[in-house]
Amino acid sequence: MSLKSFFEPSSVAVIGASREPGKLGHEIFKNIIDAGYKGNIYPVNPKAPDVLGVRCYPSIKQVPGEVELAVVIVPARFVPSVISDCGEKGVKAAVVISGGFGETGPSGAELERQLVEAARKTGIRIVGPNCQGVNSTSAGLCASWPLVRTKGPISVISQSGTVLAAIACWAEEEKVGVDKIVALGNKCDVDETELLDYFSNESTTRVIALYIEGVRDGRKFFRVARAAAEKKPIVVLKSGRTAKGAQAVASHTRSLAGKDAIFDSVFKQAGVQRVSSVEELYDVCKAFASLPLPTGKDVAIITSSGGSGILALDTCVELGMNAPDLPPETREKLKEKLPPECILRNPLDLTGSATSQMYDEAIAALSDSGAVDALVVIVGDPMPGISDVIIKHVSQGKTIVPVMLGGGKAEVEERTKLVDSRIPVYSDPVRAVRALATCVRRAQWLGSLK
Amino acid sequence: MSLKSFFEPSSVAVIGASREPGKLGHEIFKNIIDAGYKGNIYPVNPKAPDVLGVRCYPSIKQVPGEVELAVVIVPARFVPSVISDCGEKGVKAAVVISGGFGETGPSGAELERQLVEAARKTGIRIVGPNCQGVNSTSAGLCASWPLVRTKGPISVISQSGTVLAAIACWAEEEKVGVDKIVALGNKCDVDETELLDYFSNESTTRVIALYIEGVRDGRKFFRVARAAAEKKPIVVLKSGRTAKGAQAVASHTRSLAGKDAIFDSVFKQAGVQRVSSVEELYDVCKAFASLPLPTGKDVAIITSSGGSGILALDTCVELGMNAPDLPPETREKLKEKLPPECILRNPLDLTGSATSQMYDEAIAALSDSGAVDALVVIVGDPMPGISDVIIKHVSQGKTIVPVMLGGGKAEVEERTKLVDSRIPVYSDPVRAVRALATCVRRAQWLGSLK
């Protein structure tokens, strides 16, 4: 069965919806309503007449209409029978938030076995148990926490609810937004591989972020990931790199972390981009979400900060990109347009006396030169008007990675304007270049570099 | 002559103060006033009767009172004679913001030679030229931009004005604050080495951040840095690591970037902690500024997010720290106090059902155990009340590195409370552990690990 019922259900029941703020059964129900879900929504709780003013039903079987998706937040021991009831009701899919299953030991594992059995009998697909839920922004379905509503191109599959939430929160803050995000939990049924395949075919997803601690079937993962990577950028954060980490993985999600070197080579061959921290996972997704894929490795750096330019340059070179010299005719053109203190090299240093107009000239001249495939534009001073300049050039299809730091209040204002135009900004030149380098690495893997 | 006149002058003249907003001569004059400088301040500008309501003088020589520090923002060609005038006036020190000297070519270099000559004749010490100025928060003297006022323990010496400003802005945002910050510019007189020595003896400075592209006298730098590192943590970001980067360094500040491997080994021997990005420079300074120096390498991780805990653990192990198992008696104690779903290992996983009370119990039990030297406390969910718990334990002298991510609005609130109590927070477990590991490395160099 397709996974569509998890992300575009016509109706949702929240089994274990609660009237008590602070309880998950309350927060999740509230988040679904606050996220603007448009389908029918049914709280299920035998002890409450209504939740947040919505009429409540004592059991899923007594809900009057059809229910496509169930979100389950009841104690573990009740979950297998709840799933059976869902089956009788004709529910297609269930997100089981509740913990207390395989992750807690043998008796929990037995409950999980019963849950799987109940699901198999009735054909219900399960996300979880022991997970932070699902959020499908296009459906306004935040069956997770915290509340995140901003639609965007990043889909996330995560064995950690926190990694999932962190990416979603940062993407909301910078108005990049997320498409569909799924916390895998114990992945008793739906797993990373199936979701990867599904998301790779979703037109609203432009980049897929993965946090995993292990995979169930390595060969299948490799096959699916490779096919998915042909369609979309896939960025992975894999923990359990060390022996100690691998032991902790076994306690956390009962996954086999496996030999890290093997994962590393699988990722490389499959064209999956590996990162090493949660922020880098976000940085790289943001780059894939907002930049056209580079068609070459040649980068120009434009900066008002000589030092930041050199830090960016070092990183470019170390990560296999080129920072070619400016073509003589571009140098000549810039010599006419820019004041004499500017250093007409790559990095093109507009110096502390830079203005937005100078950035405009510099971006135009370097784009026109055809000598580079991407521009890293570092704004290291208060620079009123710079956002308009960047917005203009980005809207003309130029590949610009904007970096802003050290600009105080003026920076906050310009950054906000860029973010409002869905142009995310980096605050560290090294982080920005690392993200760009990952895009170049993907282009290389695709064979699409000129 | 001591460098004190740059940081605690009894009076300041701003030569080239301007009435025109947006001009550096205006912004700097305004920042000195807005930062609350208490000494006498004299704008100097032959064309203006007053600047921002303060009476203006046509030349430094016509200023009525004594002037200890001059901030110079006039075109380069006037600077040597301005410095001579300052000499006649009895000015002790000058910060030359103006560019157009050695960095622009031979005629600029000649001007710089004249500037140095004028300074030598009269004994005036010079910071700059071609620099972003000086900010001494304890004196309320922001002779730089943007305006930064928050006092704190970090002093910064930087060949990049932007790196300087970025550290100061981030430190202000998180209420960590800075003590004295200096942009070196062309360092025609005062250089990184002299400042390092000076700051290492300043009681208000607890950690020194350096961004450098090269040093003038390697042996002297090594000697001074080593002696300074005995007194205070020194964190360095050095660019020009690659051949291309070294070329760019020569254009930017005429420094010799030198062989990177040599710098690397000098830093190691001198006990200077090297970092590789502007954010990491800040992260590490923040750790030194806010944490007691660890007395051992044993770390416990407490988390509501299993995944984040494992990412932190991997990083601990990779960076040479230990994450010992919980002592049996601590496990027993925790078993009584915590719900059964908690995973009583290291990382101690309180799971998604964690509460602030559970963190309280966990932090107390692990501190009491005496088994670890630092606690990485990761809050991966909305966790009302967690700031009070952390504030309590930090005020009892415990070494806690707080990390918050994925907590939405509740996180913002708790983070603000911590920051208001001068407890800075990290937003990525890997970044936090990297910063802690640098503190441990320093303790190791000092021989102060138990």
Short mmCIF file of N, CA, C and O in Angstrom, two decimals, chain B residues 203-287:
data_model
loop_
_atom_site.label_atom_id
_atom_site.label_comp_id
_atom_site.label_asym_id
_atom_site.label_seq_id
_atom_site.Cartn_x
_atom_site.Cartn_y
_atom_site.Cartn_z
N SER B 203 43.15 41.73 34.05
CA SER B 203 42.33 40.90 34.94
C SER B 203 40.91 40.72 34.40
O SER B 203 40.24 39.75 34.73
N THR B 204 40.45 41.65 33.55
CA THR B 204 39.09 41.55 33.04
C THR B 204 38.97 40.60 31.84
O THR B 204 37.87 40.29 31.40
N THR B 205 40.11 40.17 31.32
CA THR B 205 40.09 39.25 30.17
C THR B 205 40.25 37.82 30.68
O THR B 205 41.19 37.53 31.41
N ARG B 206 39.31 36.96 30.28
CA ARG B 206 39.42 35.57 30.72
C ARG B 206 39.87 34.64 29.59
O ARG B 206 40.40 33.57 29.81
N VAL B 207 39.58 35.05 28.34
CA VAL B 207 40.00 34.23 27.18
C VAL B 207 40.33 35.18 26.03
O VAL B 207 39.71 36.24 25.89
N ILE B 208 41.35 34.81 25.25
CA ILE B 208 41.78 35.67 24.15
C ILE B 208 41.55 34.96 22.83
O ILE B 208 42.02 33.84 22.62
N ALA B 209 40.82 35.62 21.92
CA ALA B 209 40.59 35.09 20.58
C ALA B 209 41.49 35.83 19.61
O ALA B 209 41.62 37.06 19.68
N LEU B 210 42.09 35.09 18.72
CA LEU B 210 42.98 35.68 17.71
C LEU B 210 42.54 35.26 16.33
O LEU B 210 42.34 34.07 16.08
N TYR B 211 42.38 36.21 15.42
CA TYR B 211 42.33 35.84 14.00
C TYR B 211 43.57 36.45 13.37
O TYR B 211 43.77 37.67 13.42
N ILE B 212 44.42 35.60 12.82
CA ILE B 212 45.63 36.12 12.19
C ILE B 212 45.84 35.50 10.81
O ILE B 212 45.34 34.42 10.50
N GLU B 213 46.57 36.24 10.00
CA GLU B 213 46.92 35.75 8.67
C GLU B 213 48.42 35.46 8.60
O GLU B 213 48.90 34.80 7.67
N GLY B 214 49.16 35.97 9.55
CA GLY B 214 50.58 35.72 9.64
C GLY B 214 51.06 36.43 10.89
O GLY B 214 50.28 37.15 11.53
N VAL B 215 52.32 36.24 11.28
CA VAL B 215 52.85 37.00 12.41
C VAL B 215 54.15 37.64 11.95
O VAL B 215 54.79 37.16 11.01
N ARG B 216 54.49 38.73 12.59
CA ARG B 216 55.66 39.47 12.12
C ARG B 216 56.95 38.75 12.51
O ARG B 216 57.84 38.60 11.70
N ASP B 217 57.01 38.31 13.75
CA ASP B 217 58.23 37.68 14.25
C ASP B 217 57.82 36.37 14.91
O ASP B 217 57.32 36.35 16.03
N GLY B 218 58.03 35.27 14.19
CA GLY B 218 57.55 33.96 14.62
C GLY B 218 58.09 33.54 15.98
O GLY B 218 57.35 33.05 16.84
N ARG B 219 59.38 33.74 16.18
CA ARG B 219 59.99 33.31 17.45
C ARG B 219 59.41 34.07 18.64
O ARG B 219 59.09 33.51 19.67
N LYS B 220 59.29 35.39 18.43
CA LYS B 220 58.75 36.21 19.51
C LYS B 220 57.29 35.82 19.79
O LYS B 220 56.88 35.71 20.94
N PHE B 221 56.53 35.62 18.69
CA PHE B 221 55.14 35.22 18.86
C PHE B 221 55.07 33.94 19.69
O PHE B 221 54.28 33.82 20.63
N PHE B 222 55.90 32.98 19.35
CA PHE B 222 55.89 31.70 20.06
C PHE B 222 56.16 31.91 21.55
O PHE B 222 55.46 31.40 22.41
N ARG B 223 57.20 32.70 21.84
CA ARG B 223 57.60 32.94 23.23
C ARG B 223 56.45 33.60 24.01
O ARG B 223 56.08 33.17 25.10
N VAL B 224 55.90 34.67 23.41
CA VAL B 224 54.84 35.43 24.08
C VAL B 224 53.57 34.58 24.22
O VAL B 224 52.92 34.56 25.27
N ALA B 225 53.22 33.88 23.13
CA ALA B 225 51.99 33.08 23.15
C ALA B 225 52.09 31.99 24.22
O ALA B 225 51.14 31.74 24.96
N ARG B 226 53.25 31.39 24.30
CA ARG B 226 53.42 30.32 25.28
C ARG B 226 53.26 30.85 26.71
O ARG B 226 52.59 30.24 27.55
N ALA B 227 53.89 31.99 26.95
CA ALA B 227 53.77 32.60 28.28
C ALA B 227 52.33 33.03 28.55
O ALA B 227 51.81 32.85 29.66
N ALA B 228 51.68 33.58 27.54
CA ALA B 228 50.29 34.02 27.70
C ALA B 228 49.37 32.83 27.95
O ALA B 228 48.45 32.90 28.77
N ALA B 229 49.66 31.72 27.24
CA ALA B 229 48.80 30.54 27.37
C ALA B 229 48.90 29.93 28.77
O ALA B 229 47.98 29.26 29.23
N GLU B 230 50.01 30.17 29.45
CA GLU B 230 50.11 29.70 30.84
C GLU B 230 49.08 30.42 31.71
O GLU B 230 48.59 29.89 32.70
N LYS B 231 48.79 31.67 31.31
CA LYS B 231 47.89 32.48 32.13
C LYS B 231 46.43 32.36 31.71
O LYS B 231 45.53 32.38 32.54
N LYS B 232 46.20 32.29 30.40
CA LYS B 232 44.83 32.34 29.90
C LYS B 232 44.65 31.47 28.66
O LYS B 232 45.59 31.31 27.90
N PRO B 233 43.44 30.99 28.42
CA PRO B 233 43.22 30.27 27.17
C PRO B 233 43.34 31.21 25.96
O PRO B 233 42.83 32.33 25.99
N ILE B 234 44.04 30.72 24.95
CA ILE B 234 44.18 31.49 23.71
C ILE B 234 43.65 30.63 22.58
O ILE B 234 44.04 29.47 22.44
N VAL B 235 42.76 31.19 21.80
CA VAL B 235 42.13 30.44 20.72
C VAL B 235 42.45 31.16 19.42
O VAL B 235 42.25 32.37 19.32
N VAL B 236 42.96 30.43 18.44
CA VAL B 236 43.41 31.10 17.22
C VAL B 236 42.73 30.53 15.98
O VAL B 236 42.58 29.32 15.83
N LEU B 237 42.33 31.44 15.11
CA LEU B 237 41.87 31.09 13.77
C LEU B 237 42.91 31.69 12.83
O LEU B 237 43.13 32.90 12.83
N LYS B 238 43.58 30.81 12.06
CA LYS B 238 44.63 31.31 11.16
C LYS B 238 44.24 30.94 9.74
O LYS B 238 43.99 29.77 9.45
N SER B 239 44.17 31.93 8.88
CA SER B 239 43.82 31.63 7.49
C SER B 239 45.08 31.61 6.64
O SER B 239 46.18 31.82 7.11
N GLY B 240 44.89 31.35 5.35
CA GLY B 240 46.04 31.18 4.49
C GLY B 240 46.62 29.78 4.62
O GLY B 240 47.82 29.58 4.49
N ARG B 241 45.74 28.82 4.87
CA ARG B 241 46.19 27.43 5.04
C ARG B 241 46.63 26.83 3.71
O ARG B 241 47.51 25.99 3.66
N THR B 242 45.95 27.23 2.64
CA THR B 242 46.26 26.68 1.32
C THR B 242 47.17 27.66 0.57
O THR B 242 47.32 28.82 0.96
N ALA B 243 47.78 27.19 -0.52
CA ALA B 243 48.67 28.06 -1.29
C ALA B 243 47.89 29.26 -1.83
O ALA B 243 48.35 30.41 -1.75
N LYS B 244 46.70 29.00 -2.33
CA LYS B 244 45.85 30.09 -2.83
C LYS B 244 45.51 31.06 -1.71
O LYS B 244 45.51 32.28 -1.89
N GLY B 245 45.19 30.50 -0.56
CA GLY B 245 44.85 31.32 0.60
C GLY B 245 46.04 32.19 1.01
O GLY B 245 45.87 33.38 1.34
N ALA B 246 47.23 31.62 0.96
CA ALA B 246 48.43 32.37 1.33
C ALA B 246 48.66 33.54 0.37
O ALA B 246 49.05 34.64 0.78
N GLN B 247 48.39 33.31 -0.91
CA GLN B 247 48.49 34.42 -1.89
C GLN B 247 47.52 35.53 -1.55
O GLN B 247 47.84 36.71 -1.60
N ALA B 248 46.29 35.14 -1.21
CA ALA B 248 45.27 36.14 -0.89
C ALA B 248 45.65 36.91 0.38
O ALA B 248 45.39 38.11 0.48
N VAL B 249 46.29 36.23 1.30
CA VAL B 249 46.76 36.88 2.52
C VAL B 249 47.73 38.00 2.17
O VAL B 249 47.67 39.11 2.71
N ALA B 250 48.63 37.72 1.24
CA ALA B 250 49.61 38.72 0.84
C ALA B 250 48.91 39.97 0.30
O ALA B 250 49.31 41.10 0.58
N SER B 251 47.80 39.79 -0.45
CA SER B 251 47.06 40.95 -0.96
C SER B 251 46.29 41.65 0.14
O SER B 251 46.11 42.85 0.11
N HIS B 252 45.80 40.87 1.08
CA HIS B 252 44.89 41.45 2.08
C HIS B 252 45.64 42.29 3.10
O HIS B 252 45.36 43.45 3.29
N THR B 253 46.63 41.70 3.75
CA THR B 253 47.30 42.45 4.82
C THR B 253 48.82 42.41 4.70
O THR B 253 49.53 42.70 5.65
N ARG B 254 49.30 42.04 3.47
CA ARG B 254 50.75 41.99 3.24
C ARG B 254 51.44 41.08 4.24
O ARG B 254 52.63 41.23 4.49
N SER B 255 50.71 40.15 4.85
CA SER B 255 51.36 39.24 5.79
C SER B 255 51.95 38.07 5.03
O SER B 255 51.52 37.75 3.91
N LEU B 256 52.92 37.42 5.64
CA LEU B 256 53.41 36.15 5.13
C LEU B 256 52.64 35.06 5.85
O LEU B 256 52.75 34.91 7.06
N ALA B 257 51.81 34.32 5.09
CA ALA B 257 51.00 33.30 5.75
C ALA B 257 51.89 32.19 6.28
O ALA B 257 51.57 31.54 7.27
N GLY B 258 53.03 31.97 5.63
CA GLY B 258 53.98 30.96 6.12
C GLY B 258 53.47 29.55 5.90
O GLY B 258 52.36 29.34 5.41
N LYS B 259 54.30 28.60 6.21
CA LYS B 259 53.91 27.19 6.04
C LYS B 259 52.89 26.85 7.12
O LYS B 259 53.14 27.03 8.31
N ASP B 260 51.78 26.31 6.69
CA ASP B 260 50.72 26.07 7.65
C ASP B 260 51.12 25.03 8.70
O ASP B 260 50.77 25.15 9.87
N ALA B 261 51.88 24.04 8.25
CA ALA B 261 52.27 22.97 9.18
C ALA B 261 53.14 23.54 10.30
O ALA B 261 53.06 23.08 11.45
N ILE B 262 53.96 24.53 9.97
CA ILE B 262 54.82 25.14 11.01
C ILE B 262 53.95 25.87 12.03
O ILE B 262 54.11 25.71 13.24
N PHE B 263 52.99 26.67 11.51
CA PHE B 263 52.08 27.35 12.43
C PHE B 263 51.38 26.32 13.33
O PHE B 263 51.27 26.51 14.53
N ASP B 264 50.93 25.27 12.69
CA ASP B 264 50.19 24.27 13.44
C ASP B 264 51.02 23.74 14.61
O ASP B 264 50.53 23.61 15.73
N SER B 265 52.28 23.49 14.34
CA SER B 265 53.09 22.90 15.41
C SER B 265 53.47 23.97 16.44
O SER B 265 53.56 23.68 17.63
N VAL B 266 53.67 25.22 15.99
CA VAL B 266 53.92 26.31 16.94
C VAL B 266 52.72 26.46 17.88
O VAL B 266 52.88 26.55 19.10
N PHE B 267 51.52 26.47 17.31
CA PHE B 267 50.33 26.61 18.14
C PHE B 267 50.27 25.49 19.17
O PHE B 267 50.03 25.71 20.35
N LYS B 268 50.50 24.27 18.71
CA LYS B 268 50.42 23.13 19.62
C LYS B 268 51.41 23.25 20.76
O LYS B 268 51.07 23.09 21.92
N GLN B 269 52.64 23.57 20.40
CA GLN B 269 53.68 23.66 21.44
C GLN B 269 53.42 24.82 22.39
O GLN B 269 53.74 24.74 23.57
N ALA B 270 52.88 25.90 21.85
CA ALA B 270 52.64 27.08 22.70
C ALA B 270 51.37 26.94 23.53
O ALA B 270 51.06 27.80 24.35
N GLY B 271 50.63 25.86 23.31
CA GLY B 271 49.39 25.68 24.07
C GLY B 271 48.27 26.57 23.59
O GLY B 271 47.35 26.90 24.33
N VAL B 272 48.36 26.96 22.32
CA VAL B 272 47.32 27.79 21.72
C VAL B 272 46.35 26.86 21.02
O VAL B 272 46.76 25.95 20.29
N GLN B 273 45.04 27.06 21.24
CA GLN B 273 44.03 26.18 20.66
C GLN B 273 43.63 26.67 19.28
O GLN B 273 43.14 27.78 19.15
N ARG B 274 43.84 25.84 18.27
CA ARG B 274 43.50 26.26 16.91
C ARG B 274 42.11 25.80 16.51
O ARG B 274 41.71 24.67 16.81
N VAL B 275 41.37 26.66 15.82
CA VAL B 275 40.04 26.32 15.32
C VAL B 275 40.00 26.61 13.82
O VAL B 275 40.93 27.21 13.27
N SER B 276 38.89 26.19 13.16
CA SER B 276 38.92 26.31 11.72
C SER B 276 37.79 27.13 11.11
O SER B 276 37.68 27.21 9.90
N SER B 277 36.98 27.76 11.93
CA SER B 277 35.96 28.65 11.36
C SER B 277 35.65 29.75 12.36
O SER B 277 36.00 29.64 13.55
N VAL B 278 34.99 30.79 11.90
CA VAL B 278 34.67 31.92 12.78
C VAL B 278 33.73 31.46 13.88
O VAL B 278 33.90 31.80 15.05
N GLU B 279 32.75 30.65 13.52
CA GLU B 279 31.81 30.17 14.53
C GLU B 279 32.50 29.30 15.58
O GLU B 279 32.18 29.36 16.76
N GLU B 280 33.45 28.49 15.12
CA GLU B 280 34.15 27.64 16.08
C GLU B 280 35.01 28.51 17.00
O GLU B 280 35.15 28.20 18.20
N LEU B 281 35.58 29.58 16.46
CA LEU B 281 36.34 30.52 17.30
C LEU B 281 35.44 31.03 18.42
O LEU B 281 35.83 31.07 19.59
N TYR B 282 34.22 31.39 18.05
CA TYR B 282 33.28 31.88 19.05
C TYR B 282 32.85 30.78 20.01
O TYR B 282 32.84 30.96 21.23
N ASP B 283 32.50 29.61 19.46
CA ASP B 283 32.06 28.48 20.30
C ASP B 283 33.07 28.18 21.40
O ASP B 283 32.69 27.94 22.55
N VAL B 284 34.33 28.15 21.02
CA VAL B 284 35.36 27.75 21.97
C VAL B 284 35.59 28.86 22.99
O VAL B 284 35.73 28.61 24.19
N CYS B 285 35.60 30.11 22.54
CA CYS B 285 35.75 31.23 23.48
C CYS B 285 34.60 31.23 24.49
O CYS B 285 34.79 31.48 25.68
N LYS B 286 33.42 30.96 24.00
CA LYS B 286 32.23 30.91 24.85
C LYS B 286 32.40 29.82 25.91
O LYS B 286 32.06 30.03 27.08
N ALA B 287 32.94 28.69 25.52
CA ALA B 287 33.15 27.60 26.48
C ALA B 287 34.17 28.03 27.53
O ALA B 287 33.93 27.88 28.73
#
